[in-house]
Structure formats: C-alpha cells, structure tokens
Short mmCIF file of C-alpha atoms and ligand atoms in Angstrom, two decimals:
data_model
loop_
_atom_site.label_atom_id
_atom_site.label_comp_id
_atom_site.label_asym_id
_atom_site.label_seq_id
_atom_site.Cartn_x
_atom_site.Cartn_y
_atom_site.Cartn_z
CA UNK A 18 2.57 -28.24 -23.99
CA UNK A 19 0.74 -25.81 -21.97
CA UNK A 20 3.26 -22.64 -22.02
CA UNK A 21 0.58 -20.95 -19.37
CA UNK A 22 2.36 -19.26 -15.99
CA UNK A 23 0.88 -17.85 -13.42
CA UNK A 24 2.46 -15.15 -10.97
CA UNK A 25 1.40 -13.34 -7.65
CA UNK A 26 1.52 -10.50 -5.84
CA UNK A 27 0.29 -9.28 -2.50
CA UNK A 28 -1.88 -6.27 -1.68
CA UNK A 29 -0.95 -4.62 1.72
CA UNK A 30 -2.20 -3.37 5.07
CA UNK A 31 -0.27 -0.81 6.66
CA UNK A 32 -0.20 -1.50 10.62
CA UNK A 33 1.47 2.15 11.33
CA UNK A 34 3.60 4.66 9.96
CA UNK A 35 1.36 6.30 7.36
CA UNK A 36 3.31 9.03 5.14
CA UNK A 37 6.46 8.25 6.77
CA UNK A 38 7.81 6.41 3.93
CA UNK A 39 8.35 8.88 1.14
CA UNK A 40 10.18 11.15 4.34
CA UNK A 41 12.26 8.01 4.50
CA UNK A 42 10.90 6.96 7.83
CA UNK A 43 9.81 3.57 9.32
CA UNK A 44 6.80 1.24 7.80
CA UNK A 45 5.51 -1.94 9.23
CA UNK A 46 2.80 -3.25 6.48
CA UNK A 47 1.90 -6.92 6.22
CA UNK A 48 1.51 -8.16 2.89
CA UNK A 49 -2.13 -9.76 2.82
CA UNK A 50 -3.60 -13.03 1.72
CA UNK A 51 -5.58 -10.65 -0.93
CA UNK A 52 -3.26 -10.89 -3.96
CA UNK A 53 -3.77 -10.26 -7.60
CA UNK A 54 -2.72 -13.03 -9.53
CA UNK A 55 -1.44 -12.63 -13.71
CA UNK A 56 -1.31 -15.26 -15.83
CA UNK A 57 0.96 -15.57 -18.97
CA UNK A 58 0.89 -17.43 -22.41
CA UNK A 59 2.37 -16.84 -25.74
CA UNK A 60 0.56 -13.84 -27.16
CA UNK A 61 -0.61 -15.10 -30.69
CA UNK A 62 0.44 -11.87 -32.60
CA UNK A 63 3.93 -10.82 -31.14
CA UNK A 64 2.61 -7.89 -28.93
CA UNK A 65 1.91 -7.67 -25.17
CA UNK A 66 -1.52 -8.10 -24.55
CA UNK A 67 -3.22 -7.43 -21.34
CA UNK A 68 -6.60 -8.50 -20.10
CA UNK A 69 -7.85 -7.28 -16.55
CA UNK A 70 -10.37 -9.22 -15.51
CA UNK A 71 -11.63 -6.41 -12.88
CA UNK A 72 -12.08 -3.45 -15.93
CA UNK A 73 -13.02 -6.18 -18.33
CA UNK A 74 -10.76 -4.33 -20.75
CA UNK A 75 -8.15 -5.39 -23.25
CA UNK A 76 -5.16 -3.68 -24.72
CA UNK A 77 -2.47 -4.62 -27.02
CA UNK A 78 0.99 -2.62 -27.44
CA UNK A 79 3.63 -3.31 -30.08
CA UNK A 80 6.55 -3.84 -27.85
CA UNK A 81 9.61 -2.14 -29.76
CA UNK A 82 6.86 1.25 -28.79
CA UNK A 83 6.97 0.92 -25.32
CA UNK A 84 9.77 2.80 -24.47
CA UNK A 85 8.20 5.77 -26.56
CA UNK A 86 4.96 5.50 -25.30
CA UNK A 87 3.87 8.65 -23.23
CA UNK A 88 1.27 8.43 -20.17
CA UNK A 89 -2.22 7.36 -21.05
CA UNK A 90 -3.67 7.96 -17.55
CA UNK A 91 -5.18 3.99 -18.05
CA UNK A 92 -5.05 1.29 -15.84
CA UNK A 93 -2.45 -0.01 -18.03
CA UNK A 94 0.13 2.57 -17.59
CA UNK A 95 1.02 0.51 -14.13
CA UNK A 96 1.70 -2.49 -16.63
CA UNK A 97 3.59 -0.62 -19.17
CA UNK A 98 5.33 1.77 -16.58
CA UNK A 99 7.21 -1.62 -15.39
CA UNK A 100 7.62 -3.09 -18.98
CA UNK A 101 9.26 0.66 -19.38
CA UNK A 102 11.99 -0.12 -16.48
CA UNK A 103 12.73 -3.54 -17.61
CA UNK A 104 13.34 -2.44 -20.59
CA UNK A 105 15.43 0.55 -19.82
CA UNK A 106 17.78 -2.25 -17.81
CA UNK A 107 18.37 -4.11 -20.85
CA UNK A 108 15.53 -7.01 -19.94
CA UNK A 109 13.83 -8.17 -22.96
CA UNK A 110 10.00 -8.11 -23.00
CA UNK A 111 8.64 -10.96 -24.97
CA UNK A 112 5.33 -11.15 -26.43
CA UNK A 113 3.29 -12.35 -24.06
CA UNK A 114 -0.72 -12.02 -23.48
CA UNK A 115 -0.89 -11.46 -19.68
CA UNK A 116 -4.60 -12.04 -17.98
CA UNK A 117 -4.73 -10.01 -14.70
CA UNK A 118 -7.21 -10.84 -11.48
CA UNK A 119 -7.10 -9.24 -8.50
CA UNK A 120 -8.56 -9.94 -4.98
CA UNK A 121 -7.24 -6.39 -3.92
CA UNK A 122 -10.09 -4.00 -3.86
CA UNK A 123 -9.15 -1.19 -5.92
CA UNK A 124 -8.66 2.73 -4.35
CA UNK A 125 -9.19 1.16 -0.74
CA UNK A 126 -5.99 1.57 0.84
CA UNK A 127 -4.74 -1.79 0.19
CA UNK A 128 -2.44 -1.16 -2.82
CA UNK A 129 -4.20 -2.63 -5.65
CA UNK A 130 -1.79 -0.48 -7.58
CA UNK A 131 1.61 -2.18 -6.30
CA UNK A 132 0.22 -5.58 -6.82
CA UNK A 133 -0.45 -4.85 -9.98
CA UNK A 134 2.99 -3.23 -10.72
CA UNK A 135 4.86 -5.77 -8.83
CA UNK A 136 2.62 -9.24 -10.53
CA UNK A 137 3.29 -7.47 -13.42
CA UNK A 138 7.20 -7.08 -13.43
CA UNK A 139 6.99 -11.00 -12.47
CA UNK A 140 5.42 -11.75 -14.93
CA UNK A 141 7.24 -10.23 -17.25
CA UNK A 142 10.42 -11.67 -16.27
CA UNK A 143 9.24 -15.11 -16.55
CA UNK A 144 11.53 -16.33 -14.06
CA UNK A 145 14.53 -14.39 -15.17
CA UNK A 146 16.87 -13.37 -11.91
CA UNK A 147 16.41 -10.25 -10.79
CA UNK A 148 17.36 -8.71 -7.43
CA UNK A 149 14.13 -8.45 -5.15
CA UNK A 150 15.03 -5.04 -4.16
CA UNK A 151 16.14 -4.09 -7.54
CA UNK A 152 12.23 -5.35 -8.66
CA UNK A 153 10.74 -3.32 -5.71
CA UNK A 154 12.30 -0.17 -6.70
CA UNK A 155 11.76 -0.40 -10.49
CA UNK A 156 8.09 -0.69 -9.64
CA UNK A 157 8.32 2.40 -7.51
CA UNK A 158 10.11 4.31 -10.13
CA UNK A 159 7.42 3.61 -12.73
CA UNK A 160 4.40 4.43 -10.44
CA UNK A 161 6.43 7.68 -9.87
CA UNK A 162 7.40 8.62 -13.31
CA UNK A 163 4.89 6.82 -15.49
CA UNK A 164 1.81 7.05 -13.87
CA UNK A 165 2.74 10.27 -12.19
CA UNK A 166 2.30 9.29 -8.48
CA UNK A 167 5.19 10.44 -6.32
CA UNK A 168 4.75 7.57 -3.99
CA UNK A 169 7.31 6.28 -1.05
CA UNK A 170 8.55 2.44 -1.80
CA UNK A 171 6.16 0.93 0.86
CA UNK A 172 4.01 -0.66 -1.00
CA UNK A 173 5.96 -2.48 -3.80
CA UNK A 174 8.65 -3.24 -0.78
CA UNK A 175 6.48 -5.29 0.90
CA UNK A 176 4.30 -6.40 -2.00
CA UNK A 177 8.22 -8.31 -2.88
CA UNK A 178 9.20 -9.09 0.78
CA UNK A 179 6.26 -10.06 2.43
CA UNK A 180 6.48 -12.85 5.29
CA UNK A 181 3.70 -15.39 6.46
CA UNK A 182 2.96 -15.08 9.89
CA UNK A 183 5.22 -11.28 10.38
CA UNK A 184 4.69 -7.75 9.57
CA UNK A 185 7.65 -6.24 7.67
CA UNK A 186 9.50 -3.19 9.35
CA UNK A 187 10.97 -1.01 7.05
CA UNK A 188 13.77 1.37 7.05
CA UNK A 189 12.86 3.29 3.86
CA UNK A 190 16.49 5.52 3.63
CA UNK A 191 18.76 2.35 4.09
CA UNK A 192 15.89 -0.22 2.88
CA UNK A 193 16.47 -2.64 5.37
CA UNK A 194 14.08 -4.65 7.19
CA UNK A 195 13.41 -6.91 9.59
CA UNK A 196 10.55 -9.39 10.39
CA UNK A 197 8.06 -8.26 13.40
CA UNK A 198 5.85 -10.75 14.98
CA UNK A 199 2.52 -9.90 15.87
CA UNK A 200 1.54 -11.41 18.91
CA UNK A 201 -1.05 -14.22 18.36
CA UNK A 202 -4.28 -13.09 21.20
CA UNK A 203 -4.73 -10.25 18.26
CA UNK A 204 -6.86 -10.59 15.31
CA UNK A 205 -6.03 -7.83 12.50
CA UNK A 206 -9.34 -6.60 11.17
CA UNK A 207 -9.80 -4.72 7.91
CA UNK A 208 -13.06 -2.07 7.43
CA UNK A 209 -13.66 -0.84 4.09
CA UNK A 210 -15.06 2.39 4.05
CA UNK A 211 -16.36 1.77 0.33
CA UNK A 212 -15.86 5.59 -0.35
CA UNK A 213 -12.21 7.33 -2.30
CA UNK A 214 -12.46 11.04 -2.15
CA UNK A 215 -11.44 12.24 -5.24
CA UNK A 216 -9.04 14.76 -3.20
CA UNK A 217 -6.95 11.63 -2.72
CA UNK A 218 -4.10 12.17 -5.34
CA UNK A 219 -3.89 15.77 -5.24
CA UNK A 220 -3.85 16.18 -1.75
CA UNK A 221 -1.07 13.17 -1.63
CA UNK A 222 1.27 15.11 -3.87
CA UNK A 223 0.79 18.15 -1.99
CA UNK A 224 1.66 16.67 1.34
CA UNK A 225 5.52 15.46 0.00
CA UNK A 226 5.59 19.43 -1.22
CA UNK A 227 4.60 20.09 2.09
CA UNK A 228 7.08 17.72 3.58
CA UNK A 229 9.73 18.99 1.30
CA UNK A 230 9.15 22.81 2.35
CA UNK A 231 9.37 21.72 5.96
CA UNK A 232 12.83 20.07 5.60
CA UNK A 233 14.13 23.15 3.92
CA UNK A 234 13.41 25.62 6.98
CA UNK A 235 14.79 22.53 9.09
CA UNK A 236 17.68 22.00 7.59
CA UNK A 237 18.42 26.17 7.45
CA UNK A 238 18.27 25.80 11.79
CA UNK A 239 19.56 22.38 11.78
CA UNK A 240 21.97 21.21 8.91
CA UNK A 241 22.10 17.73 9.79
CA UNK A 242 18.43 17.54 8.40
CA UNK A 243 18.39 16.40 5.43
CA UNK A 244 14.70 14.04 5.16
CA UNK A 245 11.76 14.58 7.89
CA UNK A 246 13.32 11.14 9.23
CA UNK A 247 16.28 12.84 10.40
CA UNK A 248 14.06 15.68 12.22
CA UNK A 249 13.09 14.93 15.85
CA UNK A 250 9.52 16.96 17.46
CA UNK A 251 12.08 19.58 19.15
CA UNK A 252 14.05 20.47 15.99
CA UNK A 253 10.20 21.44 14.44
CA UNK A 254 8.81 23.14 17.13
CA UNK A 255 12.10 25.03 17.27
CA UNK A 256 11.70 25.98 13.54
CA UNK A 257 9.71 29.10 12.56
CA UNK A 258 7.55 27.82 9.25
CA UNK A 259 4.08 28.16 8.74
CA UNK A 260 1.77 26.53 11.14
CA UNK A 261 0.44 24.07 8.18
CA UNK A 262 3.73 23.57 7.32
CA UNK A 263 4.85 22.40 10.93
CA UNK A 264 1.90 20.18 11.48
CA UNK A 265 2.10 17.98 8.40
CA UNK A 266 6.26 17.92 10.21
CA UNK A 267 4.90 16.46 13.23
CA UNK A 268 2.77 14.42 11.77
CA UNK A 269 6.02 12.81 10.40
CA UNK A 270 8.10 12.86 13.03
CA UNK A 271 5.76 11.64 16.00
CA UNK A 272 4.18 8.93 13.17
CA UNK A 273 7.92 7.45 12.54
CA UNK A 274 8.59 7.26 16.64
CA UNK A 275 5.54 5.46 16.98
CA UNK A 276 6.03 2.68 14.55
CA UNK A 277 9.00 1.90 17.06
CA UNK A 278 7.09 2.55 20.08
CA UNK A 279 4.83 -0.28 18.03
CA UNK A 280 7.18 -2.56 17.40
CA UNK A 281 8.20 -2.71 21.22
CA UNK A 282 5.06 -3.20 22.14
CA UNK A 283 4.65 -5.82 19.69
CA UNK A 284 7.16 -7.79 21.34
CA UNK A 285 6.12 -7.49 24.77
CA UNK A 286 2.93 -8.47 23.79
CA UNK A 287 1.44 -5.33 24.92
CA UNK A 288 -2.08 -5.00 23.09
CA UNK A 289 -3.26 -2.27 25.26
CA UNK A 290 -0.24 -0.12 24.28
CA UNK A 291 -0.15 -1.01 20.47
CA UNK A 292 -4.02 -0.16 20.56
CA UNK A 293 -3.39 3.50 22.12
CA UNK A 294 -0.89 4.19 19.58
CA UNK A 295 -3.29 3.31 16.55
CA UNK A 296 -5.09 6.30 17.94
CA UNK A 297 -2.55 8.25 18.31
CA UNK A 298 -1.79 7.79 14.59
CA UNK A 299 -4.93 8.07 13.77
CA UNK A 300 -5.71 11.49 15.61
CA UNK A 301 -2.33 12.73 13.97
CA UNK A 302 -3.48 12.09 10.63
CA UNK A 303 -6.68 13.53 11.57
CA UNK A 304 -5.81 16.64 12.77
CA UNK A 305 -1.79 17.16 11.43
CA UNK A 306 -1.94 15.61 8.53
CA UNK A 307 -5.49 16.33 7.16
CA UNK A 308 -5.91 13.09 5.52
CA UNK A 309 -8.83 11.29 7.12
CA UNK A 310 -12.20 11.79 6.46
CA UNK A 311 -15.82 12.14 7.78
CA UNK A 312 -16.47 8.02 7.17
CA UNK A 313 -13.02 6.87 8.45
CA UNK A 314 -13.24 9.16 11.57
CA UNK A 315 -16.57 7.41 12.17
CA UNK A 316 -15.60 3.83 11.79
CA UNK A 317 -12.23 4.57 14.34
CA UNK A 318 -14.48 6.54 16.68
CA UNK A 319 -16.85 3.69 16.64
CA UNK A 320 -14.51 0.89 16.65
CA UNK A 321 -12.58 2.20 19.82
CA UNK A 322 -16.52 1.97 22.05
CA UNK A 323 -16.56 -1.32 20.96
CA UNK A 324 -15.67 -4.38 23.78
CA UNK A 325 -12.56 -6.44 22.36
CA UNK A 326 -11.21 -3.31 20.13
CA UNK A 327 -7.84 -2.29 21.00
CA UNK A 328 -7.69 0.47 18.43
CA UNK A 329 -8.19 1.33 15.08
CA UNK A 330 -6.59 4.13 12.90
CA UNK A 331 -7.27 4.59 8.72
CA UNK A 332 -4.35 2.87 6.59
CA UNK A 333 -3.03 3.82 3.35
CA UNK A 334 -3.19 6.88 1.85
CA UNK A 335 -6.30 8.49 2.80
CA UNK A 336 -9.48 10.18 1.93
CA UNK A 337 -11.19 6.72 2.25
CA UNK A 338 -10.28 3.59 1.82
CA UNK A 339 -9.93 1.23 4.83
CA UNK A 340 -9.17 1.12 9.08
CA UNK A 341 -7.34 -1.20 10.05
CA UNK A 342 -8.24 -2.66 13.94
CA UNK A 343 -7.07 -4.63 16.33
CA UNK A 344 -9.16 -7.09 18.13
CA UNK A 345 -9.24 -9.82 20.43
CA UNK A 346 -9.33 -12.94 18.51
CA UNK A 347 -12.88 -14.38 20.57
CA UNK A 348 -14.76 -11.11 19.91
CA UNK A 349 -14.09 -10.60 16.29
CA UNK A 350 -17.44 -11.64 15.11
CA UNK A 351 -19.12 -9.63 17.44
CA UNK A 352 -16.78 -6.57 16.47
CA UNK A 353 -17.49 -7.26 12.83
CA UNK A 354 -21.64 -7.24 13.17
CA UNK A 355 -21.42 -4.15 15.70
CA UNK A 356 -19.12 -1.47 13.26
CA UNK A 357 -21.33 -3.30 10.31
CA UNK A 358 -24.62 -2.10 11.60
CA UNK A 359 -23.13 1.36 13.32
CA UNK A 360 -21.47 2.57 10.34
CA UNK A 361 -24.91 0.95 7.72
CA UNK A 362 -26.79 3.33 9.78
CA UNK A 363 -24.99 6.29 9.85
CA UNK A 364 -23.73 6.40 6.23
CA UNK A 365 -26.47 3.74 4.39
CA UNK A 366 -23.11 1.50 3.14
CA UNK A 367 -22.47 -1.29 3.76
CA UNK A 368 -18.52 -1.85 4.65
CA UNK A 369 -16.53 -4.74 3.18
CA UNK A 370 -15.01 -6.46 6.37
CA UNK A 371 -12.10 -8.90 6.44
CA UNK A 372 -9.60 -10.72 8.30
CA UNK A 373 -5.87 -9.32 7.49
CA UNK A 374 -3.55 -12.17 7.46
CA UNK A 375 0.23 -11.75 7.35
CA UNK A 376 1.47 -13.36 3.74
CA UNK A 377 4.61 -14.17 1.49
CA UNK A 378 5.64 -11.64 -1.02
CA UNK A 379 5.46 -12.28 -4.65
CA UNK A 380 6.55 -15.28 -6.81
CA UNK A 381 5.42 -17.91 -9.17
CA UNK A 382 3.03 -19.92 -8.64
CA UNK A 383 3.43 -23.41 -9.83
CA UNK A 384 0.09 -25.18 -8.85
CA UNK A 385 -2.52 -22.46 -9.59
CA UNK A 386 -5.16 -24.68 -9.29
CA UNK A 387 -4.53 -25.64 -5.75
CA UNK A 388 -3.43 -21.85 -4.62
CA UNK A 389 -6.49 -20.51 -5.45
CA UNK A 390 -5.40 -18.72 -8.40
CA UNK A 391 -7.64 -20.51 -10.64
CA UNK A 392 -8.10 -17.88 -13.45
CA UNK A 393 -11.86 -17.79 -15.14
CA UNK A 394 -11.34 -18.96 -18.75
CA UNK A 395 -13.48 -16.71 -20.34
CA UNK A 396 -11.24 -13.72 -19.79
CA UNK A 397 -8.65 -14.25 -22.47
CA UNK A 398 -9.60 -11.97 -25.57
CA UNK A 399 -12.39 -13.44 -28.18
P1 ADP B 12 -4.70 1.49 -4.16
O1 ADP B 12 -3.30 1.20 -4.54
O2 ADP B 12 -4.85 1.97 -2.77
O3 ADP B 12 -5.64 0.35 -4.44
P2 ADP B 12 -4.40 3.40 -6.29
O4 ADP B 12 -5.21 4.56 -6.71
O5 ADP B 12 -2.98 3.63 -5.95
O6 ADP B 12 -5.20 2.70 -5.09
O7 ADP B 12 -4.42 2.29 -7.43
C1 ADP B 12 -5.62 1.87 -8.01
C2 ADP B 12 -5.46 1.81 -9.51
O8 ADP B 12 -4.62 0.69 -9.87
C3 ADP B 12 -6.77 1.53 -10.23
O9 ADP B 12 -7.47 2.74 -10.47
C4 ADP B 12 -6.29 0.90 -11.52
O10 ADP B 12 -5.85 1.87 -12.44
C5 ADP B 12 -5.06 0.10 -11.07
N1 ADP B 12 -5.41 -1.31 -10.80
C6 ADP B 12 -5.29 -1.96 -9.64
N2 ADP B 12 -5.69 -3.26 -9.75
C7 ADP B 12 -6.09 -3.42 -11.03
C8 ADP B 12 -6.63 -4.52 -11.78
N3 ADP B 12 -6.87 -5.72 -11.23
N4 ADP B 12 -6.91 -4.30 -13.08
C9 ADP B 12 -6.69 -3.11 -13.65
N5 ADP B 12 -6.21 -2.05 -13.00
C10 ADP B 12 -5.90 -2.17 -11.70
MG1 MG B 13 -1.71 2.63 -4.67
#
C-alpha cells in the first residue's frame, strides 16, 4: 500500500492594497501557480519529521512536546506553529514524516511563509474537515504568536481561497470575499528584485505600532474609529499627530480606497486606470509608508518608460522582494528583456521574471505525478 499524500498550497501576488490588511482594510491577491507542495508518509519512529527540500534540513519533534515547545527562530517554527493550533483545537497530530518543496521563492514578497503554514496545516489534517476559514486563521495566529510576526490574514486567506482565473477581494474585518476578474488583454508580470533588506521585519512591526498610535489620536477626534479602515483622508488630516504618524495613516486610508477604485476599473476593463493606480500605490508606499527601496523604485520607475506597461508598484511587504506589472499580453516578451537588461545594468543582478497566473487555493492532490508535484526521492532522510 503506498500510505504517501501529497498536499498544496499557493504562494501569492498582491495586485493592491499593501498594509491594509492588518488595519482591516481591503486586499485583492491572486494565489499563484507557484505553490509549495508537502508530501506525507508514516514517519517510521512515531515523531513528526520534516524534510525541506529548499534548506536541505531535517528535524524530528516528539509530538506529545509540541505544545511546550518555545520559539526556535527556524524555518520549522512555521510547521510547528500550525501543529501548535491544531493541537490546541483538540486535532490530533499523528506521526507523520512530511517532505516539503516549494516553487515560492523565499523572502520575495510572494509568501513562501503562508504556503508553508497553510501546506502544512493540510497536511497535517490528512483530510480531516476543517472549516477553510477556521484553517486560514489558525495559520495566521501561529505566524503571529509562534514565529513572532504580527502579520494581517492576507496571505494564508488567499493561500486557502484562491480561484483560477480571479483575484480574491478581501474584506479583512468581516472576512468576506468575493471573486474579481481580471480582464483578459492584461498579462500580470512578476520582477524579482533578488535583494530582502534585512530592515524588513523590524520595520513591518513598527508600521502596525505606527498604525495603532494613529487610530488612538483618531479615535480621541472621531470615536467611531476604531481600525485605520474605518478612518477616511479627512478624519487624518483633521487629526493633530505627528507628521510620521499621519503619513503611514494615509498611506492606509488612500491604499484601501484604491483597491476599490481597482476593482472598478477591473470591471470596466479600464487598463489605463488600473495602471495609474499601481503608481499611485506605489508612490504611497514610497514616500508615506517608507517601505520601498532603492532596487524596487528602480524596476517601477523603469517599468512605467517601457511601451505595453500599464504600471507597476512593489508587492508584499517590502524592503525587496518583487513588482508586480501590468502589461499588454503581445508585448510581454519585449517588457521582460527591456527591465532584464535596465535593471542587470544598473544593479549587476539579474531579476527572476515570471508570469503571475491566477490559481486555486490549497487542497490535496491526488495525482501528483501529473500536477507537477512530483517530489525528488532523494529528499526523505538517509
Ligand atoms: P515571504 O513570505 O515573503 O516569502 P517571509 O520572511 O515571511 O517571506 O517567509 C520566509 C520564511 O519562510 C523563510 O525564511 C523560511 O523560514 C520559511 N520558508 C518558506 N518556504 C520554506 C521552505 N520551502 N522550506 C523551509 N522554510 C521555508
Ligand atoms: Mg511571509
């Protein structure tokens, strides 16, 4: 009997509405046909074992420890951090070796991290029923409080809930969504920077302080404000805070209009208009939010002077990472050879470029061999 399963996850691209999630704003990510992939069998001596093929590291936990185990700062703790919220609902975990691969480039924007988390609480059900939102949050919680990242629940939202075909716009204080279609004369192109800042996490968690200290001296003016979603551009330039303070607000509260302003667009097919306001989110985050830097800002500013490039703006969660563009379908190669060369000159890297297309969210996969999930058999431990 071959007891082998194999579950996976999509990475993300964020179209717009960067930082708006954890203010419990809008979203509107597409979960992408780069996934990582974990396969399960029986582990042979009753603990959970995990391989990841990227690290080319193995651990092994005795399971009746998770629950007491404190943060090892690891790649693992995104593994154990969901084994930790199963667990705390009652779910058992059984001893399983699980043998992770992942397309998702790591630290690029993409969400490497809630693939992992959300393939991992997958595959540790083993098909057991579990709400999809009720998976999406868990994985939130434990990249909040076991890896220590105070993260909105974009990522492992649409990491569950992808759609072929549709981005995914999200309400992150009710959690609803709803399907948007991006019109089909647009091609969705992905840049890789190829440098993370190291300012990246720190700078994250202070911008939700930042957010949090601005909703205070809202809320004293106007007590209906309880999130930066429920703050509109008048009620913060109304509001005497600091002038930091205000422009990581209005970052916020412009970013969350135009992910509607977006969607519209979107359905009117307007490609002109959903190209303007990728600058315009990009410029915010430049400027207001202070999360961009020197290579991104190069790769938008030279995407936008190229013919068939509607706009561009960074997505995820900054310092790095990736731009996402959009660009008429017939001009993509050209697009792709032009930033190649521009940015190869100016910075001596060469970017990883690809083509973002809209996929499902998460599940089994019952034919890996046809799905592409093929695992290489030389990664299970010697
Ligand atoms: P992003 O989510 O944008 O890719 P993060 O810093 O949030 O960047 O998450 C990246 C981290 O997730 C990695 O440093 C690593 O700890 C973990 N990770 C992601 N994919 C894998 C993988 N295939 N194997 C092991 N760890 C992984
Ligand atoms: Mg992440």
């Amino acid at each position: 009997m071959n007891a082998s399963r194999t579950f996976r996850a999509p990475g993300r691209v964020n179209l717009i509405g960067e930082h708006t999630d954890y203010n419990l704003g809008f979203v509107l990510p597409i979960a992408l046909n780069l996934a990582t992939y974990i396969e399960t069998s029986p582990s042979p001596d009753g603990r959970l074992r995990l391989f990841s093929e990227q690290h080319r590291d193995h651990r092994a936990f005795v399971i009746s420890e998770i629950p007491s185990l404190p943060r090892s700062k690891h790649w693992t703790d995104y593994v154990i951090g969901v084994a930790r919220e199963l667990m705390a609902r009652g779910i058992r975990i059984e001893p399983l070796s699980l043998n992770i691969r992942s397309e998702v480039p790591e630290g690029s924007g993409l969400s490497s991290s809630a693939a992992l988390e959300v393939a991992s609480a997958f595959a540790l059900l083993q098909g057991r029923q579990l709400e999809r939102l009720e998976i999406a949050r868990l994985c939130q919680r434990a990249e909040i409080d076991f890896v220590g990242m105070p993260c909105g629940i974009m990522d492992q939202f649409v990491s569950v809930f992808g759609r072929e075909h549709a981005a995914i716009e999200i309400d992150c204080r009710s959690l609803e969504y709803k399907t948007v279609e991006i019109p089909e004369d647009v091609a969705i192109i992905a840049v890789n920077s190829m440098v993370k800042h190291e300012l990246g996490a720190s700078a994250y968690r202070n911008r939700v302080e930042e957010c949090a200290i601005a909703v205070d001296a809202i809320r004293r003016r106007f007590p209906g404000v309880h999130s930066l979603r429920d703050a509109n551009p008048a009620q913060v330039e109304k509001t005497p805070m600091p002038r930091l303070v205000m422009r990581r607000a209005r970052h916020v509260v412009t970013e969350n209009a135009r992910v509607e302003l977006f969607v519209h667009a979107a359905a009117r097919g307007d490609l002109s208009r959903m190209g303007e306001l990728f600058v315009e989110s990009h410029r915010s985050m430049q400027h207001d939010y202070e999360i961009t830097c020197d290579e991104v800002d190069f790769l938008v500013d030279s995407a936008v002077g190229i013919r068939g490039c509607y706009g561009a703006r960074m997505t995820g969660g900054g310092f790095g990472g990736c731009t996402v563009n959009l660009v008429a379908p017939e001009e993509t190669d050209r697009f792709q050879d032009s930033i190649r060369s521009l940015y190869k000159e100016r910075f001596r890297i060469d970017p990883a470029i690809f083509r973002c297309v809209p996929a499902a969210g998460a599940a089994e996969i019952r034919n890996p061999a046809l799905s592409g999930a093929g695992l290489s058999s030389d990664a299970h431990e010697k």
